[in-house]
mmCIF file of C-alpha atoms in Angstrom:
data_model
loop_
_atom_site.group_PDB
_atom_site.id
_atom_site.type_symbol
_atom_site.label_atom_id
_atom_site.label_comp_id
_atom_site.label_asym_id
_atom_site.label_seq_id
_atom_site.Cartn_x
_atom_site.Cartn_y
_atom_site.Cartn_z
ATOM 1 C CA UNK A 1 19.386 140.475 -40.588
ATOM 2 C CA UNK A 2 16.850 140.715 -38.592
ATOM 3 C CA UNK A 3 13.228 143.069 -39.215
ATOM 4 C CA UNK A 4 13.682 146.359 -37.022
ATOM 5 C CA UNK A 5 10.676 148.651 -38.567
ATOM 6 C CA UNK A 6 7.571 148.153 -40.355
ATOM 7 C CA UNK A 7 6.163 151.390 -42.259
ATOM 8 C CA UNK A 8 2.612 151.607 -44.302
ATOM 9 C CA UNK A 9 1.958 154.877 -46.794
ATOM 10 C CA UNK A 10 -1.398 155.709 -48.281
ATOM 11 C CA UNK A 11 -0.583 157.506 -51.645
ATOM 12 C CA UNK A 12 -2.694 158.484 -54.635
ATOM 13 C CA UNK A 13 -4.060 156.999 -56.973
ATOM 14 C CA UNK A 14 -5.277 154.440 -54.611
ATOM 15 C CA UNK A 15 -2.032 152.404 -53.568
ATOM 16 C CA UNK A 16 -0.013 151.461 -50.100
ATOM 17 C CA UNK A 17 3.866 151.368 -50.104
ATOM 18 C CA UNK A 18 4.803 149.208 -47.365
ATOM 19 C CA UNK A 19 9.107 149.552 -46.143
ATOM 20 C CA UNK A 20 10.788 147.101 -43.906
ATOM 21 C CA UNK A 21 13.569 147.948 -42.290
ATOM 22 C CA UNK A 22 16.610 145.799 -41.191
ATOM 23 C CA UNK A 23 18.778 146.668 -38.284
ATOM 24 C CA UNK A 24 21.704 146.375 -40.513
ATOM 25 C CA UNK A 25 19.945 148.993 -42.293
ATOM 26 C CA UNK A 26 19.158 147.064 -45.710
ATOM 27 C CA UNK A 27 15.357 148.149 -46.821
ATOM 28 C CA UNK A 28 12.657 146.318 -49.273
ATOM 29 C CA UNK A 29 9.653 147.643 -50.172
ATOM 30 C CA UNK A 30 6.607 146.277 -51.416
ATOM 31 C CA UNK A 31 2.853 147.352 -51.981
ATOM 32 C CA UNK A 32 -0.006 145.637 -50.070
ATOM 33 C CA UNK A 33 -3.289 147.082 -51.090
ATOM 34 C CA UNK A 34 -6.834 146.043 -51.706
ATOM 35 C CA UNK A 35 -8.234 148.755 -54.448
ATOM 36 C CA UNK A 36 -10.459 150.703 -52.221
ATOM 37 C CA UNK A 37 -9.727 148.866 -49.274
ATOM 38 C CA UNK A 38 -6.536 150.480 -48.410
ATOM 39 C CA UNK A 39 -7.283 151.371 -44.981
ATOM 40 C CA UNK A 40 -7.869 147.841 -44.243
ATOM 41 C CA UNK A 41 -5.151 146.093 -45.729
ATOM 42 C CA UNK A 42 -2.802 148.940 -43.724
ATOM 43 C CA UNK A 43 -4.266 147.516 -40.479
ATOM 44 C CA UNK A 44 -3.807 144.036 -41.121
ATOM 45 C CA UNK A 45 -0.211 144.690 -42.163
ATOM 46 C CA UNK A 46 0.330 146.110 -38.669
ATOM 47 C CA UNK A 47 -1.011 143.422 -36.997
ATOM 48 C CA UNK A 48 1.446 140.770 -38.723
ATOM 49 C CA UNK A 49 3.919 142.884 -37.766
ATOM 50 C CA UNK A 50 3.702 141.572 -34.367
ATOM 51 C CA UNK A 51 4.848 138.177 -35.635
ATOM 52 C CA UNK A 52 7.682 139.220 -37.673
ATOM 53 C CA UNK A 53 9.768 142.015 -36.187
ATOM 54 C CA UNK A 54 12.487 140.935 -35.050
ATOM 55 C CA UNK A 55 12.751 137.843 -37.314
ATOM 56 C CA UNK A 56 15.595 137.117 -39.936
ATOM 57 C CA UNK A 57 14.477 138.801 -42.983
ATOM 58 C CA UNK A 58 16.275 136.050 -44.827
ATOM 59 C CA UNK A 59 13.652 133.309 -43.761
ATOM 60 C CA UNK A 60 11.048 134.532 -46.075
ATOM 61 C CA UNK A 61 9.239 130.872 -46.281
ATOM 62 C CA UNK A 62 8.654 130.545 -42.762
ATOM 63 C CA UNK A 63 7.095 134.097 -42.442
ATOM 64 C CA UNK A 64 5.032 133.031 -45.272
ATOM 65 C CA UNK A 65 4.071 129.932 -43.497
ATOM 66 C CA UNK A 66 3.521 131.720 -39.786
ATOM 67 C CA UNK A 67 1.386 134.370 -41.453
ATOM 68 C CA UNK A 68 -0.843 132.019 -43.008
ATOM 69 C CA UNK A 69 -0.716 129.120 -40.678
ATOM 70 C CA UNK A 70 0.170 130.560 -37.376
ATOM 71 C CA UNK A 71 -3.030 133.014 -37.209
ATOM 72 C CA UNK A 72 -5.764 130.629 -38.050
ATOM 73 C CA UNK A 73 -8.123 132.436 -39.821
ATOM 74 C CA UNK A 74 -6.490 132.479 -43.482
ATOM 75 C CA UNK A 75 -6.928 133.734 -46.856
ATOM 76 C CA UNK A 76 -9.242 136.054 -48.644
ATOM 77 C CA UNK A 77 -8.120 139.453 -50.254
ATOM 78 C CA UNK A 78 -7.242 141.521 -46.682
ATOM 79 C CA UNK A 79 -4.812 138.901 -45.255
ATOM 80 C CA UNK A 80 -3.332 137.689 -48.447
ATOM 81 C CA UNK A 81 -2.936 141.235 -49.768
ATOM 82 C CA UNK A 82 -0.941 142.269 -46.595
ATOM 83 C CA UNK A 83 1.010 139.071 -46.585
ATOM 84 C CA UNK A 84 1.996 140.122 -50.108
ATOM 85 C CA UNK A 85 3.353 143.064 -49.473
ATOM 86 C CA UNK A 86 5.181 141.798 -46.900
ATOM 87 C CA UNK A 87 6.835 139.208 -49.189
ATOM 88 C CA UNK A 88 7.541 141.375 -51.554
ATOM 89 C CA UNK A 89 9.323 143.841 -49.731
ATOM 90 C CA UNK A 90 11.176 140.827 -47.937
ATOM 91 C CA UNK A 91 12.783 139.609 -51.141
ATOM 92 C CA UNK A 92 13.708 143.066 -52.103
ATOM 93 C CA UNK A 93 15.933 142.861 -49.164
ATOM 94 C CA UNK A 94 16.936 139.516 -49.790
ATOM 95 C CA UNK A 95 17.859 140.440 -53.351
ATOM 96 C CA UNK A 96 19.904 143.563 -52.100
ATOM 97 C CA UNK A 97 22.049 142.253 -49.278
ATOM 98 C CA UNK A 98 23.183 138.636 -51.803
ATOM 99 C CA UNK A 99 23.409 141.489 -54.912
ATOM 100 C CA UNK A 100 21.285 139.789 -56.715
ATOM 101 C CA UNK A 101 17.805 140.312 -59.082
ATOM 102 C CA UNK A 102 14.989 137.724 -57.494
ATOM 103 C CA UNK A 103 14.658 135.954 -60.602
ATOM 104 C CA UNK A 104 18.066 134.838 -59.688
ATOM 105 C CA UNK A 105 16.694 133.331 -56.429
ATOM 106 C CA UNK A 106 14.475 130.988 -58.674
ATOM 107 C CA UNK A 107 17.374 129.711 -61.037
ATOM 108 C CA UNK A 108 17.700 132.270 -63.153
ATOM 109 C CA UNK A 109 15.675 134.060 -66.127
ATOM 110 C CA UNK A 110 14.234 132.015 -68.825
ATOM 111 C CA UNK A 111 13.540 135.473 -71.211
ATOM 112 C CA UNK A 112 15.321 138.469 -72.335
ATOM 113 C CA UNK A 113 12.491 140.771 -72.790
ATOM 114 C CA UNK A 114 8.432 140.588 -71.339
ATOM 115 C CA UNK A 115 5.401 141.885 -73.626
ATOM 116 C CA UNK A 116 3.894 144.188 -71.965
ATOM 117 C CA UNK A 117 0.421 145.622 -72.809
ATOM 118 C CA UNK A 118 -1.582 148.632 -71.319
ATOM 119 C CA UNK A 119 -5.139 149.742 -70.558
ATOM 120 C CA UNK A 120 -7.589 152.027 -72.951
ATOM 121 C CA UNK A 121 -11.330 152.949 -73.048
ATOM 122 C CA UNK A 122 -12.210 153.622 -69.617
ATOM 123 C CA UNK A 123 -14.366 151.999 -67.298
ATOM 124 C CA UNK A 124 -17.160 152.423 -69.387
ATOM 125 C CA UNK A 125 -15.227 151.932 -72.661
ATOM 126 C CA UNK A 126 -15.166 155.071 -75.536
ATOM 127 C CA UNK A 127 -12.471 156.086 -78.597
ATOM 128 C CA UNK A 128 -10.952 152.746 -78.483
ATOM 129 C CA UNK A 129 -9.891 152.798 -82.422
ATOM 130 C CA UNK A 130 -8.156 156.576 -81.742
ATOM 131 C CA UNK A 131 -7.106 154.928 -78.183
ATOM 132 C CA UNK A 132 -5.188 151.713 -79.417
ATOM 133 C CA UNK A 133 -3.673 153.692 -82.676
ATOM 134 C CA UNK A 134 -2.355 156.464 -80.154
ATOM 135 C CA UNK A 135 -0.618 153.039 -78.205
ATOM 136 C CA UNK A 136 0.603 151.763 -81.219
ATOM 137 C CA UNK A 137 2.209 154.631 -82.047
ATOM 138 C CA UNK A 138 3.561 154.402 -78.957
ATOM 139 C CA UNK A 139 5.499 151.259 -79.567
ATOM 140 C CA UNK A 140 3.079 148.763 -77.982
ATOM 141 C CA UNK A 141 1.227 145.942 -79.624
ATOM 142 C CA UNK A 142 -1.185 144.939 -77.356
ATOM 143 C CA UNK A 143 -3.798 146.578 -75.797
ATOM 144 C CA UNK A 144 -6.727 145.599 -73.164
ATOM 145 C CA UNK A 145 -10.425 147.171 -73.036
ATOM 146 C CA UNK A 146 -13.277 146.790 -70.881
ATOM 147 C CA UNK A 147 -15.269 145.129 -72.900
ATOM 148 C CA UNK A 148 -19.421 146.486 -71.786
ATOM 149 C CA UNK A 149 -20.203 149.150 -68.998
ATOM 150 C CA UNK A 150 -22.550 148.187 -66.748
ATOM 151 C CA UNK A 151 -25.199 145.488 -68.118
ATOM 152 C CA UNK A 152 -27.931 143.381 -67.122
ATOM 153 C CA UNK A 153 -28.212 139.864 -66.457
ATOM 154 C CA UNK A 154 -30.131 139.402 -69.927
ATOM 155 C CA UNK A 155 -29.686 142.266 -71.963
ATOM 156 C CA UNK A 156 -30.654 143.986 -75.311
ATOM 157 C CA UNK A 157 -28.004 142.784 -77.882
ATOM 158 C CA UNK A 158 -27.884 146.516 -78.680
ATOM 159 C CA UNK A 159 -25.224 145.874 -75.736
ATOM 160 C CA UNK A 160 -23.460 143.263 -77.774
ATOM 161 C CA UNK A 161 -23.411 145.465 -81.240
ATOM 162 C CA UNK A 162 -21.552 148.168 -79.280
ATOM 163 C CA UNK A 163 -19.095 145.604 -77.910
ATOM 164 C CA UNK A 164 -18.695 144.166 -81.615
ATOM 165 C CA UNK A 165 -18.164 147.921 -82.841
ATOM 166 C CA UNK A 166 -15.577 149.001 -80.566
ATOM 167 C CA UNK A 167 -13.563 145.677 -81.026
ATOM 168 C CA UNK A 168 -14.214 145.789 -84.565
ATOM 169 C CA UNK A 169 -13.404 149.588 -84.936
ATOM 170 C CA UNK A 170 -9.148 148.565 -83.977
ATOM 171 C CA UNK A 171 -9.229 145.889 -86.039
ATOM 172 C CA UNK A 172 -10.165 147.911 -89.288
ATOM 173 C CA UNK A 173 -7.779 151.062 -88.110
ATOM 174 C CA UNK A 174 -5.030 148.402 -86.952
ATOM 175 C CA UNK A 175 -5.698 144.931 -88.523
ATOM 176 C CA UNK A 176 -3.467 142.137 -86.383
ATOM 177 C CA UNK A 177 -1.051 144.510 -85.796
ATOM 178 C CA UNK A 178 -2.413 144.975 -82.481
ATOM 179 C CA UNK A 179 -3.460 142.481 -80.532
ATOM 180 C CA UNK A 180 -6.676 142.777 -78.186
ATOM 181 C CA UNK A 181 -7.813 141.543 -74.995
ATOM 182 C CA UNK A 182 -11.234 141.958 -73.596
ATOM 183 C CA UNK A 183 -12.164 142.345 -69.833
ATOM 184 C CA UNK A 184 -15.859 141.515 -68.732
ATOM 185 C CA UNK A 185 -14.393 142.040 -65.753
ATOM 186 C CA UNK A 186 -16.766 139.988 -63.994
ATOM 187 C CA UNK A 187 -19.855 142.382 -65.447
ATOM 188 C CA UNK A 188 -21.176 140.009 -67.874
ATOM 189 C CA UNK A 189 -23.478 136.885 -66.662
ATOM 190 C CA UNK A 190 -23.192 133.430 -68.234
ATOM 191 C CA UNK A 191 -26.227 133.890 -70.779
ATOM 192 C CA UNK A 192 -24.900 137.151 -72.372
ATOM 193 C CA UNK A 193 -21.322 135.985 -71.886
ATOM 194 C CA UNK A 194 -21.947 133.086 -74.054
ATOM 195 C CA UNK A 195 -23.316 135.547 -77.147
ATOM 196 C CA UNK A 196 -21.054 137.892 -76.228
ATOM 197 C CA UNK A 197 -17.832 134.994 -77.188
ATOM 198 C CA UNK A 198 -19.471 133.580 -80.038
ATOM 199 C CA UNK A 199 -19.705 137.120 -81.889
ATOM 200 C CA UNK A 200 -16.446 138.132 -80.849
ATOM 201 C CA UNK A 201 -14.517 134.943 -82.278
ATOM 202 C CA UNK A 202 -14.322 137.164 -85.534
ATOM 203 C CA UNK A 203 -12.391 139.015 -84.434
ATOM 204 C CA UNK A 204 -9.742 136.789 -82.440
ATOM 205 C CA UNK A 205 -8.851 138.411 -79.688
ATOM 206 C CA UNK A 206 -6.381 137.523 -77.426
ATOM 207 C CA UNK A 207 -7.839 136.414 -74.418
ATOM 208 C CA UNK A 208 -11.311 137.165 -73.037
ATOM 209 C CA UNK A 209 -10.993 138.007 -69.202
ATOM 210 C CA UNK A 210 -13.295 137.569 -66.453
ATOM 211 C CA UNK A 211 -16.216 136.138 -68.722
ATOM 212 C CA UNK A 212 -17.815 135.591 -65.109
ATOM 213 C CA UNK A 213 -17.818 135.858 -61.920
ATOM 214 C CA UNK A 214 -14.803 133.657 -60.396
ATOM 215 C CA UNK A 215 -16.857 131.890 -57.984
ATOM 216 C CA UNK A 216 -18.929 130.934 -60.859
ATOM 217 C CA UNK A 217 -16.487 128.328 -61.130
ATOM 218 C CA UNK A 218 -19.003 125.531 -62.880
ATOM 219 C CA UNK A 219 -19.503 128.402 -65.806
ATOM 220 C CA UNK A 220 -15.980 128.717 -67.449
ATOM 221 C CA UNK A 221 -16.003 124.973 -68.540
ATOM 222 C CA UNK A 222 -19.489 125.672 -69.846
ATOM 223 C CA UNK A 223 -17.762 128.896 -71.730
ATOM 224 C CA UNK A 224 -14.506 126.929 -73.127
ATOM 225 C CA UNK A 225 -16.780 123.848 -74.587
ATOM 226 C CA UNK A 226 -18.679 126.660 -77.139
ATOM 227 C CA UNK A 227 -15.664 129.061 -77.801
ATOM 228 C CA UNK A 228 -11.987 129.126 -79.273
ATOM 229 C CA UNK A 229 -11.273 132.546 -77.495
ATOM 230 C CA UNK A 230 -8.958 131.954 -74.731
ATOM 231 C CA UNK A 231 -10.136 132.267 -70.931
ATOM 232 C CA UNK A 232 -8.275 134.188 -68.484
ATOM 233 C CA UNK A 233 -9.042 134.669 -65.194
ATOM 234 C CA UNK A 234 -7.706 135.217 -61.408
ATOM 235 C CA UNK A 235 -7.222 139.144 -60.114
ATOM 236 C CA UNK A 236 -9.936 137.978 -57.690
ATOM 237 C CA UNK A 237 -8.243 134.363 -56.814
ATOM 238 C CA UNK A 238 -5.955 134.378 -53.560
ATOM 239 C CA UNK A 239 -3.212 131.674 -52.489
ATOM 240 C CA UNK A 240 -2.562 128.164 -54.393
ATOM 241 C CA UNK A 241 -5.885 127.091 -52.631
ATOM 242 C CA UNK A 242 -7.649 129.554 -54.290
ATOM 243 C CA UNK A 243 -6.717 128.677 -57.544
ATOM 244 C CA UNK A 244 -6.246 124.873 -57.306
ATOM 245 C CA UNK A 245 -9.495 124.031 -58.559
ATOM 246 C CA UNK A 246 -9.601 126.826 -60.981
ATOM 247 C CA UNK A 247 -6.681 125.621 -62.511
ATOM 248 C CA UNK A 248 -7.704 121.755 -62.312
ATOM 249 C CA UNK A 249 -11.033 122.538 -63.768
ATOM 250 C CA UNK A 250 -10.703 122.761 -67.425
ATOM 251 C CA UNK A 251 -12.243 126.118 -67.676
ATOM 252 C CA UNK A 252 -9.417 128.660 -68.357
ATOM 253 C CA UNK A 253 -6.340 129.113 -70.576
ATOM 254 C CA UNK A 254 -5.035 131.737 -68.954
ATOM 255 C CA UNK A 255 -4.379 132.483 -65.203
ATOM 256 C CA UNK A 256 -3.744 136.398 -63.610
ATOM 257 C CA UNK A 257 -2.938 135.803 -60.163
ATOM 258 C CA UNK A 258 -2.087 139.640 -58.878
ATOM 259 C CA UNK A 259 1.091 139.549 -56.592
ATOM 260 C CA UNK A 260 -0.332 142.038 -54.628
ATOM 261 C CA UNK A 261 -3.235 140.064 -53.681
ATOM 262 C CA UNK A 262 -2.275 136.320 -54.192
ATOM 263 C CA UNK A 263 -0.075 135.983 -51.738
ATOM 264 C CA UNK A 264 3.593 137.687 -53.026
ATOM 265 C CA UNK A 265 6.312 136.548 -54.892
ATOM 266 C CA UNK A 266 6.755 133.137 -53.572
ATOM 267 C CA UNK A 267 2.868 131.869 -53.677
ATOM 268 C CA UNK A 268 2.387 133.533 -57.345
ATOM 269 C CA UNK A 269 5.678 131.445 -57.988
ATOM 270 C CA UNK A 270 4.110 128.521 -56.892
ATOM 271 C CA UNK A 271 0.829 128.958 -58.388
ATOM 272 C CA UNK A 272 2.779 129.423 -61.797
ATOM 273 C CA UNK A 273 4.599 126.402 -61.785
ATOM 274 C CA UNK A 274 1.012 124.659 -60.690
ATOM 275 C CA UNK A 275 -0.385 126.002 -64.229
ATOM 276 C CA UNK A 276 2.398 124.971 -65.850
ATOM 277 C CA UNK A 277 1.784 120.908 -65.216
ATOM 278 C CA UNK A 278 -1.567 122.113 -66.750
ATOM 279 C CA UNK A 279 -0.684 123.792 -69.841
ATOM 280 C CA UNK A 280 -2.167 127.360 -68.742
ATOM 281 C CA UNK A 281 -0.234 130.421 -69.664
ATOM 282 C CA UNK A 282 0.446 133.076 -66.361
ATOM 283 C CA UNK A 283 -0.629 137.230 -67.364
ATOM 284 C CA UNK A 284 0.049 138.353 -63.762
ATOM 285 C CA UNK A 285 -2.488 140.906 -62.988
ATOM 286 C CA UNK A 286 -0.717 145.125 -62.370
ATOM 287 C CA UNK A 287 -3.563 147.482 -62.603
ATOM 288 C CA UNK A 288 -1.409 148.773 -59.456
ATOM 289 C CA UNK A 289 1.852 151.074 -58.828
ATOM 290 C CA UNK A 290 5.671 150.289 -59.636
ATOM 291 C CA UNK A 291 6.372 148.270 -56.771
ATOM 292 C CA UNK A 292 3.895 145.639 -57.432
ATOM 293 C CA UNK A 293 4.928 145.724 -61.343
ATOM 294 C CA UNK A 294 8.179 145.150 -60.380
ATOM 295 C CA UNK A 295 7.311 142.244 -58.206
ATOM 296 C CA UNK A 296 5.424 141.166 -61.335
ATOM 297 C CA UNK A 297 8.513 141.661 -63.934
ATOM 298 C CA UNK A 298 10.938 139.599 -61.290
ATOM 299 C CA UNK A 299 8.305 136.361 -61.710
ATOM 300 C CA UNK A 300 7.864 136.681 -65.498
ATOM 301 C CA UNK A 301 11.380 136.272 -65.814
ATOM 302 C CA UNK A 302 11.970 133.570 -64.279
ATOM 303 C CA UNK A 303 8.904 132.101 -65.503
ATOM 304 C CA UNK A 304 8.250 129.550 -68.110
ATOM 305 C CA UNK A 305 4.244 130.081 -68.580
ATOM 306 C CA UNK A 306 4.660 133.706 -68.204
ATOM 307 C CA UNK A 307 3.523 135.635 -71.411
ATOM 308 C CA UNK A 308 2.562 138.734 -70.948
ATOM 309 C CA UNK A 309 2.815 141.468 -68.697
ATOM 310 C CA UNK A 310 -0.323 144.226 -67.130
ATOM 311 C CA UNK A 311 0.894 147.267 -66.253
ATOM 312 C CA UNK A 312 -0.551 151.002 -65.075
ATOM 313 C CA UNK A 313 1.212 153.268 -66.700
ATOM 314 C CA UNK A 314 -2.036 155.818 -68.062
ATOM 315 C CA UNK A 315 -4.428 153.787 -66.784
ATOM 316 C CA UNK A 316 -7.746 155.352 -66.616
ATOM 317 C CA UNK A 317 -7.671 154.852 -63.008
ATOM 318 C CA UNK A 318 -4.117 156.683 -62.038
ATOM 319 C CA UNK A 319 -5.375 160.424 -61.361
ATOM 320 C CA UNK A 320 -3.456 162.640 -59.586
ATOM 321 C CA UNK A 321 -0.427 160.450 -59.872
ATOM 322 C CA UNK A 322 1.227 157.685 -62.039
ATOM 323 C CA UNK A 323 3.211 154.791 -61.717
ATOM 324 C CA UNK A 324 6.690 156.227 -62.791
ATOM 325 C CA UNK A 325 6.068 159.131 -59.989
ATOM 326 C CA UNK A 326 7.152 157.423 -57.005
ATOM 327 C CA UNK A 327 10.702 155.904 -58.739
ATOM 328 C CA UNK A 328 14.273 157.573 -58.614
ATOM 329 C CA UNK A 329 15.497 156.321 -61.881
ATOM 330 C CA UNK A 330 12.427 156.577 -64.271
ATOM 331 C CA UNK A 331 13.775 154.460 -67.100
ATOM 332 C CA UNK A 332 13.600 151.500 -65.328
ATOM 333 C CA UNK A 333 10.243 150.405 -67.001
ATOM 334 C CA UNK A 334 11.727 151.592 -70.278
ATOM 335 C CA UNK A 335 8.901 149.787 -72.782
ATOM 336 C CA UNK A 336 10.761 148.847 -76.433
ATOM 337 C CA UNK A 337 8.344 148.039 -79.363
ATOM 338 C CA UNK A 338 5.894 146.486 -76.852
ATOM 339 C CA UNK A 339 8.077 144.571 -74.654
ATOM 340 C CA UNK A 340 10.368 145.346 -71.460
ATOM 341 C CA UNK A 341 14.077 144.955 -70.769
ATOM 342 C CA UNK A 342 15.139 142.309 -67.900
ATOM 343 C CA UNK A 343 16.119 144.818 -64.654
ATOM 344 C CA UNK A 344 19.411 144.036 -63.724
ATOM 345 C CA UNK A 345 19.973 145.393 -60.740
ATOM 346 C CA UNK A 346 19.067 143.826 -56.926
ATOM 347 C CA UNK A 347 16.265 143.099 -55.150
ATOM 348 C CA UNK A 348 13.253 144.133 -57.259
ATOM 349 C CA UNK A 349 15.629 146.008 -59.523
ATOM 350 C CA UNK A 350 13.645 149.620 -58.496
ATOM 351 C CA UNK A 351 14.561 152.508 -56.556
ATOM 352 C CA UNK A 352 11.513 154.139 -54.579
ATOM 353 C CA UNK A 353 11.745 157.816 -54.453
ATOM 354 C CA UNK A 354 11.320 157.890 -50.490
ATOM 355 C CA UNK A 355 11.057 161.680 -49.889
ATOM 356 C CA UNK A 356 8.157 161.633 -52.704
ATOM 357 C CA UNK A 357 6.184 159.114 -51.457
ATOM 358 C CA UNK A 358 6.018 160.416 -47.536
ATOM 359 C CA UNK A 359 4.985 163.765 -49.278
ATOM 360 C CA UNK A 360 2.324 162.360 -51.080
ATOM 361 C CA UNK A 361 1.247 160.240 -47.869
ATOM 362 C CA UNK A 362 0.883 163.695 -46.417
ATOM 363 C CA UNK A 363 -1.986 164.412 -48.795
ATOM 364 C CA UNK A 364 -3.647 160.824 -48.832
ATOM 365 C CA UNK A 365 -7.565 160.384 -50.110
ATOM 366 C CA UNK A 366 -9.227 157.190 -50.180
ATOM 367 C CA UNK A 367 -10.386 155.561 -53.658
ATOM 368 C CA UNK A 368 -13.480 154.315 -53.743
ATOM 369 C CA UNK A 369 -15.106 152.183 -56.656
ATOM 370 C CA UNK A 370 -18.207 153.167 -58.438
ATOM 371 C CA UNK A 371 -21.525 151.626 -57.065
ATOM 372 C CA UNK A 372 -23.445 150.564 -60.326
ATOM 373 C CA UNK A 373 -27.105 150.405 -61.473
ATOM 374 C CA UNK A 374 -28.547 149.143 -63.992
ATOM 375 C CA UNK A 375 -31.800 150.993 -65.903
ATOM 376 C CA UNK A 376 -34.319 148.614 -63.555
ATOM 377 C CA UNK A 377 -32.256 150.230 -60.386
ATOM 378 C CA UNK A 378 -30.619 146.763 -59.609
ATOM 379 C CA UNK A 379 -27.054 146.784 -58.129
ATOM 380 C CA UNK A 380 -24.831 145.778 -61.712
ATOM 381 C CA UNK A 381 -21.094 144.683 -60.986
ATOM 382 C CA UNK A 382 -18.552 147.044 -61.483
#
């Protein structure tokens, strides 16, 4: 089952799909992308193709090690994301070849359904109570929202009051029928993060995500010592080596590896096992497309400490196309009472609408994240 061809397709809203075809005709799909850097990751995929064309698609671990160790320079968002998509596609092929879901290769499922959450409020959060009620009526029991717009290193307390008002309005409307996660998005610096997390404790959030940038690892330990809110991070960490000190450092309660960035299914499986040994939960990051979500779910269903899954249906980034648009069977991610049922089909458990993918790839428009500035003109974290 040798690899014959690798193709990539950049599609709206900001995704890149990868198709690997074997000499026997079995195909697998992956989603290698860095949001806003799709062209760069696509180039890295095709550079890596030189190392794996003609190799057996069954030898997933050897291919992973070859791509990681064989090229001398390793890690980082671009190379790890390119590897991630290749790894996803190879597991899709292996599952189809053996007529097994991917989770069966890792010992089988440990749960029947997986809880999911959705986004509300947009980049600059607004109308959160109304949006949370809408999601509740759709059957969700958990939402995530950006906590703040752009914020200065030390800002006016009005910023804090605005956050409390938005979160409080959801609690007033729904009580504890809805769990609330707050994404600080690395926008908040340590001084303001301490204030915000102390004030938010009254609302008992499910977790606070990226309270500070992940490279400020020592700040996580400081924040954890002065709050009861679970702390999550990990979307900007890559491979097990990028997670090692975060997991062992005692500053986080939840890690959020992204299966399209951190090294694919193979590597995130290892990262999750490391986290389990330190009593840390896993909530895979996934504001991306259907292949990335399918990969996450395969991991979730064989991972004891995976407790909730991000997904992008209706997210504010999805302009021009949405999660289900690229699937033949749009019911595969059917959510019931805030959960998605375990997929039963082989491989990643989805059938990509290749005709749609090829058509949309003809009209690719590059997505770029905005550059924000504070009132004094300083570049702000987005």
